[in-house]
Tab-separated table of C-alpha atoms in Angstrom:
chain	number	residue	atom	x	y	z
A	1	UNK	CA	95.335	78.243	133.538
A	2	UNK	CA	91.705	78.243	132.520
A	3	UNK	CA	90.258	75.959	129.842
A	4	UNK	CA	89.309	77.162	126.387
A	5	UNK	CA	86.746	79.918	126.218
A	6	UNK	CA	83.374	78.220	125.643
A	7	UNK	CA	80.039	79.912	126.234
A	8	UNK	CA	76.491	80.058	124.885
A	9	UNK	CA	74.628	81.311	122.964
A	10	UNK	CA	77.018	81.544	120.038
A	11	UNK	CA	76.663	82.627	116.445
A	12	UNK	CA	78.699	80.530	114.072
A	13	UNK	CA	80.407	82.019	111.048
A	14	UNK	CA	80.981	78.898	108.998
A	15	UNK	CA	84.362	79.110	107.332
A	16	UNK	CA	84.301	75.464	106.464
A	17	UNK	CA	84.419	76.410	102.830
A	18	UNK	CA	87.991	77.472	103.525
A	19	UNK	CA	89.626	80.848	103.770
A	20	UNK	CA	91.105	82.447	100.690
A	21	UNK	CA	94.794	81.797	100.147
A	22	UNK	CA	96.608	84.362	102.234
A	23	UNK	CA	93.357	85.544	103.792
A	24	UNK	CA	93.426	87.831	106.798
A	25	UNK	CA	91.235	89.838	109.094
A	26	UNK	CA	91.523	93.468	110.035
A	27	UNK	CA	89.569	95.582	112.422
A	28	UNK	CA	86.661	96.791	110.321
A	29	UNK	CA	87.190	100.447	111.201
A	30	UNK	CA	90.645	100.308	109.635
A	31	UNK	CA	88.983	99.240	106.415
A	32	UNK	CA	85.807	101.315	106.700
A	33	UNK	CA	86.479	104.339	108.901
A	34	UNK	CA	82.818	105.196	109.533
A	35	UNK	CA	82.332	101.907	111.369
A	36	UNK	CA	84.557	103.019	114.219
A	37	UNK	CA	81.806	105.249	115.595
A	38	UNK	CA	79.467	102.285	115.826
A	39	UNK	CA	81.820	100.153	117.935
A	40	UNK	CA	81.053	99.906	121.624
A	41	UNK	CA	83.969	99.320	123.994
A	42	UNK	CA	84.373	95.827	125.426
A	43	UNK	CA	85.338	97.310	128.776
A	44	UNK	CA	85.388	100.903	129.962
A	45	UNK	CA	87.828	103.193	128.133
A	46	UNK	CA	89.421	104.127	131.438
A	47	UNK	CA	90.198	100.521	132.310
A	48	UNK	CA	91.467	99.864	128.783
A	49	UNK	CA	93.889	102.789	128.951
A	50	UNK	CA	95.117	101.690	132.378
A	51	UNK	CA	95.743	98.184	131.014
A	52	UNK	CA	97.779	99.596	128.114
A	53	UNK	CA	99.782	101.724	130.557
A	54	UNK	CA	100.641	98.627	132.606
A	55	UNK	CA	101.657	96.668	129.509
A	56	UNK	CA	103.783	99.586	128.281
A	57	UNK	CA	105.532	99.760	131.656
A	58	UNK	CA	106.325	96.046	131.525
A	59	UNK	CA	107.507	96.331	127.911
A	60	UNK	CA	109.844	99.137	128.993
A	61	UNK	CA	111.303	96.917	131.723
A	62	UNK	CA	111.483	93.992	129.326
A	63	UNK	CA	113.836	95.771	126.933
A	64	UNK	CA	115.662	97.686	129.657
A	65	UNK	CA	116.635	94.400	131.277
A	66	UNK	CA	117.540	92.883	127.930
A	67	UNK	CA	120.050	95.613	127.023
A	68	UNK	CA	121.506	96.363	130.435
A	69	UNK	CA	124.105	93.721	129.550
A	70	UNK	CA	125.152	95.719	126.472
A	71	UNK	CA	125.619	98.852	128.582
A	72	UNK	CA	128.074	97.118	130.925
A	73	UNK	CA	129.673	94.707	128.444
A	74	UNK	CA	133.288	95.944	128.823
A	75	UNK	CA	132.987	95.444	132.588
A	76	UNK	CA	131.651	91.912	132.136
A	77	UNK	CA	134.455	91.065	129.711
A	78	UNK	CA	137.014	92.377	132.154
A	79	UNK	CA	135.412	90.561	135.142
A	80	UNK	CA	135.180	87.133	133.466
A	81	UNK	CA	138.221	87.636	131.171
A	82	UNK	CA	136.341	86.628	128.003
A	83	UNK	CA	136.738	87.562	124.319
A	84	UNK	CA	134.152	89.093	121.964
A	85	UNK	CA	132.497	85.867	120.819
A	86	UNK	CA	132.125	84.568	124.397
A	87	UNK	CA	130.667	87.899	125.493
A	88	UNK	CA	128.141	87.782	122.664
A	89	UNK	CA	127.032	84.323	123.822
A	90	UNK	CA	125.409	85.974	126.847
A	91	UNK	CA	122.896	87.600	124.529
A	92	UNK	CA	122.667	84.622	122.194
A	93	UNK	CA	121.630	82.093	124.865
A	94	UNK	CA	118.997	84.527	126.135
A	95	UNK	CA	117.510	85.032	122.667
A	96	UNK	CA	117.664	81.293	121.874
A	97	UNK	CA	115.565	80.343	124.892
A	98	UNK	CA	113.270	83.259	124.110
A	99	UNK	CA	112.628	82.097	120.552
A	100	UNK	CA	112.366	78.388	121.365
A	101	UNK	CA	109.664	78.961	123.969
A	102	UNK	CA	107.732	81.644	122.084
A	103	UNK	CA	105.706	79.051	120.091
A	104	UNK	CA	104.662	77.380	123.342
A	105	UNK	CA	103.404	80.650	124.787
A	106	UNK	CA	101.711	81.475	121.500
A	107	UNK	CA	99.854	78.168	121.656
A	108	UNK	CA	98.832	78.804	125.264
A	109	UNK	CA	97.898	82.408	124.548
A	110	UNK	CA	95.407	81.423	121.851
A	111	UNK	CA	93.736	78.802	124.043
A	112	UNK	CA	93.980	79.746	127.722
A	113	UNK	CA	93.777	82.752	129.997
A	114	UNK	CA	96.456	85.089	128.659
A	115	UNK	CA	96.788	87.044	131.884
A	116	UNK	CA	97.674	83.955	133.920
A	117	UNK	CA	100.237	82.860	131.325
A	118	UNK	CA	101.968	86.242	131.501
A	119	UNK	CA	101.957	86.271	135.301
A	120	UNK	CA	103.657	82.873	135.438
A	121	UNK	CA	106.253	83.832	132.849
A	122	UNK	CA	107.069	87.187	134.422
A	123	UNK	CA	107.554	85.545	137.816
A	124	UNK	CA	110.245	83.289	136.323
A	125	UNK	CA	111.832	86.306	134.642
A	126	UNK	CA	112.124	88.318	137.876
A	127	UNK	CA	113.677	85.504	139.889
A	128	UNK	CA	116.288	84.498	137.304
A	129	UNK	CA	117.165	88.077	136.300
A	130	UNK	CA	117.941	88.914	139.924
A	131	UNK	CA	119.793	85.636	140.397
A	132	UNK	CA	122.159	86.345	137.489
A	133	UNK	CA	123.609	89.282	139.439
A	134	UNK	CA	125.060	86.973	142.093
A	135	UNK	CA	127.230	84.820	139.795
A	136	UNK	CA	130.876	84.635	140.839
A	137	UNK	CA	133.927	85.094	138.623
A	138	UNK	CA	134.570	81.349	138.183
A	139	UNK	CA	131.006	80.499	137.124
A	140	UNK	CA	130.528	82.197	133.750
A	141	UNK	CA	128.525	79.162	132.600
A	142	UNK	CA	125.982	79.842	135.351
A	143	UNK	CA	125.503	83.401	134.138
A	144	UNK	CA	124.665	82.093	130.659
A	145	UNK	CA	122.269	79.496	132.093
A	146	UNK	CA	120.384	82.094	134.123
A	147	UNK	CA	120.246	84.467	131.154
A	148	UNK	CA	118.713	81.639	129.137
A	149	UNK	CA	115.989	81.147	131.751
A	150	UNK	CA	115.294	84.894	131.750
A	151	UNK	CA	114.218	84.421	128.137
A	152	UNK	CA	111.453	82.075	129.317
A	153	UNK	CA	109.665	84.845	131.159
A	154	UNK	CA	110.130	87.488	128.508
A	155	UNK	CA	108.806	85.168	125.791
A	156	UNK	CA	105.486	84.882	127.612
A	157	UNK	CA	105.034	88.644	127.698
A	158	UNK	CA	106.228	89.610	124.216
A	159	UNK	CA	104.011	87.102	122.409
A	160	UNK	CA	100.802	87.779	124.343
A	161	UNK	CA	100.721	91.465	125.385
A	162	UNK	CA	100.117	92.884	121.851
A	163	UNK	CA	97.133	90.570	121.362
A	164	UNK	CA	95.476	91.906	124.509
A	165	UNK	CA	95.842	95.461	123.204
A	166	UNK	CA	94.335	94.388	119.877
A	167	UNK	CA	91.262	93.103	121.724
A	168	UNK	CA	90.816	96.317	123.715
A	169	UNK	CA	90.887	98.782	120.819
A	170	UNK	CA	90.069	98.960	117.151
A	171	UNK	CA	90.870	101.156	114.131
A	172	UNK	CA	92.944	104.284	114.693
A	173	UNK	CA	92.808	103.864	118.481
A	174	UNK	CA	94.386	100.444	118.141
A	175	UNK	CA	97.131	101.867	115.900
A	176	UNK	CA	97.818	104.582	118.476
A	177	UNK	CA	97.960	102.142	121.395
A	178	UNK	CA	100.207	99.743	119.473
A	179	UNK	CA	102.438	102.699	118.620
A	180	UNK	CA	102.741	103.586	122.305
A	181	UNK	CA	103.469	99.983	123.240
A	182	UNK	CA	106.237	99.527	120.662
A	183	UNK	CA	107.821	102.915	121.266
A	184	UNK	CA	109.026	101.393	124.518
A	185	UNK	CA	111.156	98.903	122.575
A	186	UNK	CA	113.854	101.447	121.611
A	187	UNK	CA	113.175	103.511	124.743
A	188	UNK	CA	113.765	100.427	126.882
A	189	UNK	CA	116.932	99.628	124.948
A	190	UNK	CA	118.222	103.131	125.595
A	191	UNK	CA	117.346	102.972	129.281
A	192	UNK	CA	119.191	99.654	129.455
A	193	UNK	CA	122.419	101.324	128.318
A	194	UNK	CA	121.934	104.295	130.643
A	195	UNK	CA	120.886	102.333	133.728
A	196	UNK	CA	123.579	99.729	133.221
A	197	UNK	CA	126.353	102.276	132.869
A	198	UNK	CA	124.961	104.663	135.511
A	199	UNK	CA	124.433	102.104	138.251
A	200	UNK	CA	127.822	100.530	137.584
A	201	UNK	CA	129.539	103.915	137.785
A	202	UNK	CA	127.668	104.835	140.973
A	203	UNK	CA	128.267	101.554	142.815
A	204	UNK	CA	131.524	100.421	141.231
A	205	UNK	CA	129.966	96.979	140.697
A	206	UNK	CA	128.299	95.995	137.414
A	207	UNK	CA	126.186	93.347	139.164
A	208	UNK	CA	124.028	96.006	140.806
A	209	UNK	CA	122.921	97.072	137.329
A	210	UNK	CA	121.239	93.673	136.885
A	211	UNK	CA	119.200	94.111	140.089
A	212	UNK	CA	117.330	97.299	139.197
A	213	UNK	CA	114.824	95.926	136.669
A	214	UNK	CA	113.811	92.917	138.833
A	215	UNK	CA	112.968	95.320	141.666
A	216	UNK	CA	110.895	97.486	139.328
A	217	UNK	CA	109.449	94.336	137.789
A	218	UNK	CA	107.833	93.311	141.065
A	219	UNK	CA	105.788	96.509	140.890
A	220	UNK	CA	104.811	95.709	137.323
A	221	UNK	CA	103.758	92.187	138.261
A	222	UNK	CA	101.444	93.514	140.975
A	223	UNK	CA	99.937	96.030	138.547
A	224	UNK	CA	99.402	93.253	135.996
A	225	UNK	CA	97.547	91.105	138.529
A	226	UNK	CA	95.114	93.809	139.619
A	227	UNK	CA	94.746	96.181	136.684
A	228	UNK	CA	95.065	94.212	133.437
A	229	UNK	CA	91.998	92.314	132.103
A	230	UNK	CA	91.896	89.341	129.741
A	231	UNK	CA	89.348	90.510	127.129
A	232	UNK	CA	87.549	88.077	124.807
A	233	UNK	CA	89.576	87.317	121.696
A	234	UNK	CA	88.436	89.498	118.823
A	235	UNK	CA	86.153	91.516	121.107
A	236	UNK	CA	87.087	94.835	119.492
A	237	UNK	CA	85.956	93.637	116.055
A	238	UNK	CA	82.760	91.925	117.207
A	239	UNK	CA	81.122	94.477	119.532
A	240	UNK	CA	82.328	92.604	122.607
A	241	UNK	CA	81.026	89.156	121.608
A	242	UNK	CA	84.437	87.685	120.990
A	243	UNK	CA	85.636	85.091	118.521
A	244	UNK	CA	86.303	81.462	119.316
A	245	UNK	CA	87.568	78.763	117.035
A	246	UNK	CA	88.781	75.222	117.503
A	247	UNK	CA	91.754	74.243	115.416
A	248	UNK	CA	94.926	72.279	115.844
A	249	UNK	CA	98.307	73.964	116.110
A	250	UNK	CA	99.256	72.474	112.728
A	251	UNK	CA	96.205	74.079	111.132
A	252	UNK	CA	97.179	77.411	112.663
A	253	UNK	CA	100.671	77.142	111.189
A	254	UNK	CA	99.316	76.213	107.762
A	255	UNK	CA	97.017	79.221	107.821
A	256	UNK	CA	99.883	81.574	108.675
A	257	UNK	CA	102.213	80.150	106.040
A	258	UNK	CA	99.542	80.768	103.391
A	259	UNK	CA	99.231	84.399	104.437
A	260	UNK	CA	101.691	86.072	102.047
A	261	UNK	CA	101.680	89.452	103.762
A	262	UNK	CA	102.457	87.778	107.078
A	263	UNK	CA	105.312	85.702	105.624
A	264	UNK	CA	107.075	88.606	103.872
A	265	UNK	CA	106.486	90.883	106.853
A	266	UNK	CA	108.088	88.323	109.159
A	267	UNK	CA	111.168	88.131	106.928
A	268	UNK	CA	111.446	91.912	106.885
A	269	UNK	CA	111.164	92.040	110.667
A	270	UNK	CA	113.843	89.358	110.910
A	271	UNK	CA	116.282	91.500	108.939
A	272	UNK	CA	115.397	94.535	111.052
A	273	UNK	CA	115.974	92.572	114.250
A	274	UNK	CA	119.307	91.278	112.960
A	275	UNK	CA	120.549	94.811	112.357
A	276	UNK	CA	119.185	96.384	115.535
A	277	UNK	CA	120.327	93.464	117.694
A	278	UNK	CA	123.903	93.710	116.440
A	279	UNK	CA	124.018	97.499	116.727
A	280	UNK	CA	122.468	97.597	120.182
A	281	UNK	CA	124.809	94.977	121.602
A	282	UNK	CA	128.094	96.179	120.109
A	283	UNK	CA	127.734	99.931	119.427
A	284	UNK	CA	128.826	101.230	122.888
A	285	UNK	CA	131.851	98.909	122.817
A	286	UNK	CA	132.591	99.862	119.199
A	287	UNK	CA	132.607	103.581	120.005
A	288	UNK	CA	134.687	103.042	123.128
A	289	UNK	CA	137.316	101.242	121.056
A	290	UNK	CA	137.142	104.030	118.457
A	291	UNK	CA	138.029	106.556	121.163
A	292	UNK	CA	140.997	104.430	122.218
A	293	UNK	CA	142.092	104.063	118.581
A	294	UNK	CA	142.034	107.855	118.154
A	295	UNK	CA	143.928	108.383	121.411
A	296	UNK	CA	140.984	110.112	123.091
A	297	UNK	CA	140.968	107.722	126.072
A	298	UNK	CA	143.048	104.902	127.512
A	299	UNK	CA	142.068	101.211	127.188
A	300	UNK	CA	139.966	99.846	130.045
A	301	UNK	CA	142.191	97.786	132.350
A	302	UNK	CA	140.183	98.022	135.574
A	303	UNK	CA	136.486	98.131	136.434
A	304	UNK	CA	134.411	100.221	136.060
A	305	UNK	CA	135.131	101.121	132.427
A	306	UNK	CA	134.340	104.546	130.951
A	307	UNK	CA	130.520	104.721	130.593
A	308	UNK	CA	130.361	107.777	128.270
A	309	UNK	CA	129.362	105.931	125.120
A	310	UNK	CA	126.745	103.828	126.884
A	311	UNK	CA	125.129	107.047	128.136
A	312	UNK	CA	125.149	108.688	124.719
A	313	UNK	CA	124.015	105.627	122.773
A	314	UNK	CA	121.241	105.150	125.316
A	315	UNK	CA	120.069	108.751	125.009
A	316	UNK	CA	120.146	108.610	121.207
A	317	UNK	CA	118.185	105.354	121.236
A	318	UNK	CA	115.494	106.805	123.512
A	319	UNK	CA	115.066	110.012	121.476
A	320	UNK	CA	115.056	108.308	118.074
A	321	UNK	CA	112.712	105.620	119.358
A	322	UNK	CA	110.125	108.156	120.479
A	323	UNK	CA	110.445	110.384	117.407
A	324	UNK	CA	110.553	107.489	114.954
A	325	UNK	CA	107.669	105.654	116.567
A	326	UNK	CA	105.319	108.621	116.487
A	327	UNK	CA	106.463	109.680	113.018
A	328	UNK	CA	106.000	106.194	111.543
A	329	UNK	CA	102.599	105.727	113.139
A	330	UNK	CA	101.515	109.217	112.076
A	331	UNK	CA	102.568	108.606	108.479
A	332	UNK	CA	100.673	105.328	108.531
A	333	UNK	CA	97.424	106.932	109.682
A	334	UNK	CA	97.799	109.827	107.239
A	335	UNK	CA	98.614	107.740	104.173
A	336	UNK	CA	96.530	104.612	104.833
A	337	UNK	CA	93.362	105.901	103.145
A	338	UNK	CA	95.302	107.523	100.300
A	339	UNK	CA	97.842	104.795	99.596
A	340	UNK	CA	96.610	101.236	100.306
A	341	UNK	CA	100.193	99.948	100.448
A	342	UNK	CA	101.407	102.712	102.770
A	343	UNK	CA	102.359	100.568	105.766
A	344	UNK	CA	104.803	98.157	104.085
A	345	UNK	CA	106.187	101.016	101.954
A	346	UNK	CA	106.962	103.021	105.103
A	347	UNK	CA	108.882	100.013	106.420
A	348	UNK	CA	110.696	99.682	103.085
A	349	UNK	CA	111.789	103.315	103.052
A	350	UNK	CA	112.754	103.237	106.721
A	351	UNK	CA	115.050	100.221	106.513
A	352	UNK	CA	116.570	101.007	103.110
A	353	UNK	CA	117.113	104.629	104.149
A	354	UNK	CA	119.058	103.512	107.203
A	355	UNK	CA	121.592	101.554	105.125
A	356	UNK	CA	123.661	104.561	103.914
A	357	UNK	CA	123.642	105.946	107.463
A	358	UNK	CA	124.979	102.647	108.796
A	359	UNK	CA	127.771	102.525	106.227
A	360	UNK	CA	128.870	106.083	107.016
A	361	UNK	CA	128.664	105.357	110.758
A	362	UNK	CA	130.980	102.378	110.431
A	363	UNK	CA	133.727	104.238	108.590
A	364	UNK	CA	133.493	107.738	110.043
A	365	UNK	CA	134.027	106.331	113.557
A	366	UNK	CA	137.752	106.109	112.884
A	367	UNK	CA	137.946	109.859	112.269
A	368	UNK	CA	135.207	111.691	114.202
A	369	UNK	CA	133.136	110.505	117.146
A	370	UNK	CA	130.662	113.469	116.985
A	371	UNK	CA	129.994	112.830	113.282
A	372	UNK	CA	129.486	109.148	114.078
A	373	UNK	CA	126.736	110.005	116.534
A	374	UNK	CA	124.999	112.189	113.952
A	375	UNK	CA	124.678	109.294	111.531
A	376	UNK	CA	123.780	106.871	114.324
A	377	UNK	CA	120.924	109.248	115.140
A	378	UNK	CA	119.536	109.335	111.605
A	379	UNK	CA	120.052	105.608	111.061
A	380	UNK	CA	118.189	104.684	114.232
A	381	UNK	CA	115.474	107.254	113.504
A	382	UNK	CA	114.755	105.656	110.128
A	383	UNK	CA	114.686	102.144	111.582
A	384	UNK	CA	112.384	103.316	114.388
A	385	UNK	CA	109.770	104.352	111.823
A	386	UNK	CA	109.008	100.656	111.453
A	387	UNK	CA	108.374	99.306	114.950
A	388	UNK	CA	104.741	100.324	115.466
A	389	UNK	CA	103.841	99.941	111.793
A	390	UNK	CA	105.168	96.379	111.592
A	391	UNK	CA	103.198	95.380	114.678
A	392	UNK	CA	100.011	96.972	113.362
A	393	UNK	CA	100.283	95.088	110.057
A	394	UNK	CA	100.488	91.748	111.856
A	395	UNK	CA	97.397	92.460	113.918
A	396	UNK	CA	95.259	93.267	110.899
A	397	UNK	CA	96.335	90.398	108.670
A	398	UNK	CA	95.726	87.600	111.180
A	399	UNK	CA	92.367	86.476	112.591
A	400	UNK	CA	91.917	87.081	116.355
A	401	UNK	CA	92.049	83.443	117.453
A	402	UNK	CA	95.486	83.022	115.859
A	403	UNK	CA	97.195	86.260	116.784
A	404	UNK	CA	99.169	84.869	119.721
A	405	UNK	CA	100.378	82.017	117.532
A	406	UNK	CA	101.257	84.514	114.796
A	407	UNK	CA	103.194	86.679	117.264
A	408	UNK	CA	104.983	83.615	118.622
A	409	UNK	CA	105.928	82.156	115.242
A	410	UNK	CA	107.131	85.541	114.037
A	411	UNK	CA	109.095	86.016	117.250
A	412	UNK	CA	110.765	82.643	116.793
A	413	UNK	CA	111.775	83.304	113.201
A	414	UNK	CA	112.961	86.869	113.651
A	415	UNK	CA	115.038	86.047	116.734
A	416	UNK	CA	116.374	82.739	115.417
A	417	UNK	CA	117.624	84.351	112.211
A	418	UNK	CA	117.954	87.843	113.684
A	419	UNK	CA	119.368	89.011	117.001
A	420	UNK	CA	119.972	85.520	118.378
A	421	UNK	CA	122.929	85.153	116.070
A	422	UNK	CA	123.898	88.648	114.924
A	423	UNK	CA	125.800	89.710	118.102
A	424	UNK	CA	127.652	86.385	118.177
A	425	UNK	CA	128.315	86.493	114.408
A	426	UNK	CA	129.853	89.953	114.639
A	427	UNK	CA	131.867	88.922	117.691
A	428	UNK	CA	133.150	85.787	115.950
A	429	UNK	CA	134.087	87.733	112.810
A	430	UNK	CA	135.845	90.321	114.963
A	431	UNK	CA	137.834	87.634	116.795
A	432	UNK	CA	138.798	85.941	113.520
A	433	UNK	CA	140.000	89.199	111.961
A	434	UNK	CA	141.896	90.235	115.075
A	435	UNK	CA	143.860	86.967	115.092
A	436	UNK	CA	145.322	87.773	111.676
A	437	UNK	CA	147.556	90.487	113.163
A	438	UNK	CA	149.252	91.192	116.504
A	439	UNK	CA	146.766	92.490	119.071
A	440	UNK	CA	146.809	96.276	119.446
A	441	UNK	CA	144.090	98.711	120.608
A	442	UNK	CA	143.741	100.020	117.047
A	443	UNK	CA	143.408	96.525	115.573
A	444	UNK	CA	140.768	95.576	118.167
A	445	UNK	CA	138.741	98.527	116.889
A	446	UNK	CA	139.364	97.743	113.210
A	447	UNK	CA	138.373	94.094	113.548
A	448	UNK	CA	135.018	95.030	115.087
A	449	UNK	CA	134.585	97.793	112.504
A	450	UNK	CA	134.952	95.361	109.601
A	451	UNK	CA	132.546	92.883	111.179
A	452	UNK	CA	129.850	95.605	111.259
A	453	UNK	CA	129.696	95.584	107.443
A	454	UNK	CA	127.356	92.608	107.642
A	455	UNK	CA	124.577	94.902	108.918
A	456	UNK	CA	124.058	97.094	105.802
A	457	UNK	CA	123.853	93.989	103.616
A	458	UNK	CA	121.125	92.481	105.780
A	459	UNK	CA	119.370	95.858	105.845
A	460	UNK	CA	119.147	95.843	102.047
A	461	UNK	CA	117.573	92.381	102.103
A	462	UNK	CA	115.069	93.491	104.720
A	463	UNK	CA	113.991	96.443	102.604
A	464	UNK	CA	113.281	94.086	99.705
A	465	UNK	CA	111.212	91.834	101.984
A	466	UNK	CA	109.040	94.778	103.044
A	467	UNK	CA	108.651	95.734	99.400
A	468	UNK	CA	107.364	92.220	98.663
A	469	UNK	CA	104.849	92.650	101.488
A	470	UNK	CA	103.388	95.656	99.679
A	471	UNK	CA	102.506	93.488	96.670
A	472	UNK	CA	100.042	91.450	98.746
A	473	UNK	CA	98.737	93.842	101.414
A	474	UNK	CA	95.853	95.237	99.338
A	475	UNK	CA	94.505	91.806	98.442
A	476	UNK	CA	94.745	90.680	102.057
A	477	UNK	CA	92.861	93.749	103.243
A	478	UNK	CA	90.025	93.109	100.820
A	479	UNK	CA	89.832	89.507	102.004
A	480	UNK	CA	89.843	90.762	105.576
A	481	UNK	CA	86.936	93.135	104.946
A	482	UNK	CA	84.849	90.347	103.434
A	483	UNK	CA	85.635	88.060	106.347
A	484	UNK	CA	84.821	90.620	109.043
A	485	UNK	CA	81.497	91.325	107.326
A	486	UNK	CA	80.672	87.626	107.563
A	487	UNK	CA	81.055	87.014	103.811
A	488	UNK	CA	84.042	84.653	103.463
A	489	UNK	CA	85.925	84.735	100.149
A	490	UNK	CA	85.324	81.883	97.712
A	491	UNK	CA	87.088	78.590	98.323
A	492	UNK	CA	90.427	78.071	96.612
A	493	UNK	CA	91.057	74.541	97.755
A	494	UNK	CA	89.690	71.691	99.846
A	495	UNK	CA	87.877	72.731	102.962
A	496	UNK	CA	90.326	72.533	105.805
A	497	UNK	CA	89.553	75.440	108.117
A	498	UNK	CA	87.361	74.794	111.170
A	499	UNK	CA	84.416	77.073	111.832
A	500	UNK	CA	85.117	80.323	113.591
A	501	UNK	CA	82.450	81.345	116.026
A	502	UNK	CA	81.264	84.620	117.468
A	503	UNK	CA	80.281	84.057	121.066
A	504	UNK	CA	79.179	86.094	124.037
A	505	UNK	CA	82.416	85.511	125.906
A	506	UNK	CA	82.644	87.292	129.207
A	507	UNK	CA	85.654	89.249	130.298
A	508	UNK	CA	88.025	87.173	132.357
């Protein structure tokens, strides 16, 4: 890894007087649209678009690999002879390592060559992801260990890749590129279900499903090495000069905790991740048990299990992810100039609107599988409105030299309190309920059905968190505009922020 970016000459923007409480920085074109025409690209547009394409491809593989396990979960349970809570631990240990190491990669991403950090992390990911497919029946603990190490590699990519995009584009172009990048979150999830179930059905062995993404990942790693640049931090906002600043990690954390929009946004994203993590992990299994409960299919007693629901859930996730991502991003661009609070309000409506759909999905599954899929579609569509918008908000309320740290801290919080525990929590609740009565196929379905009721409650809380974000977003944008123009807001406390410098940093 390279040392901190230091070059001369440099123009210092003295922020020693201290940033305003909750201050933030946005790309100037987002605040003053006419400025976008004056910006000159840091690197050629062609190379920038190629870099985004590579990052999108890797993001697709990232989430495909992550949810392949969910697509083949009944087969894994049958192979290792484990209950619901033990099965959920496979996802929990992965997310725990992911969230624990995200702050480290955020620290490195704000101070060293981001491209090299991602290359190292992705290399670890590919090796351990492939290795987890060779675990034998008597070594379930080894599968969990390898899944935990997979999280190391994915943490490096998820915390750093969005910051590179933010330094390649600005204004509406940045919003569009971020939208494309985050559309591959639900698309990757859907592909994970489809690939997992499809490969298992074709080969008769679920372990082959875990070998597909590492093979494709090698291609992505090569593309990352040769086609993805490491632009100067803040280059898009500073006409290619870049922004450098020397501060301790503790000072970075203090800055982020004072940013009210960032704090409430992170809580809203945590609730969203809790809900989507639980649904993504358990929904194919839930629907499969619903079919057995209704007498539409027999219980799975031998591998491979019926993959129908994994296929359908995967297809629904892909379609709603694409539609929701473009719709949410389009609404954001259309309403941003008319309604200053549009972005957090879109997230509020999206998450709160999904709650009734989730409740109906949970209870209608016992009567009609087709009707269940209809409400799954609308629920996921409403949640998918938020992905690109949430990411865009973060990038314009945090100064460039702290974006990797902001991504990492947010990743830690939303996974620690979100999808790290939600699959295990639902599995544990399901096991506890099932023990209260003799085990039957219908009661296995009912116990998981009742455990799903946690999700609408968390969804309501998340909607309120996004609503709180809207109360501070306008003030933060005004502070951001002043800061980008080189006119820091007045001091509201003792000077504690180090100077932030504009420098002629070359492209690495």
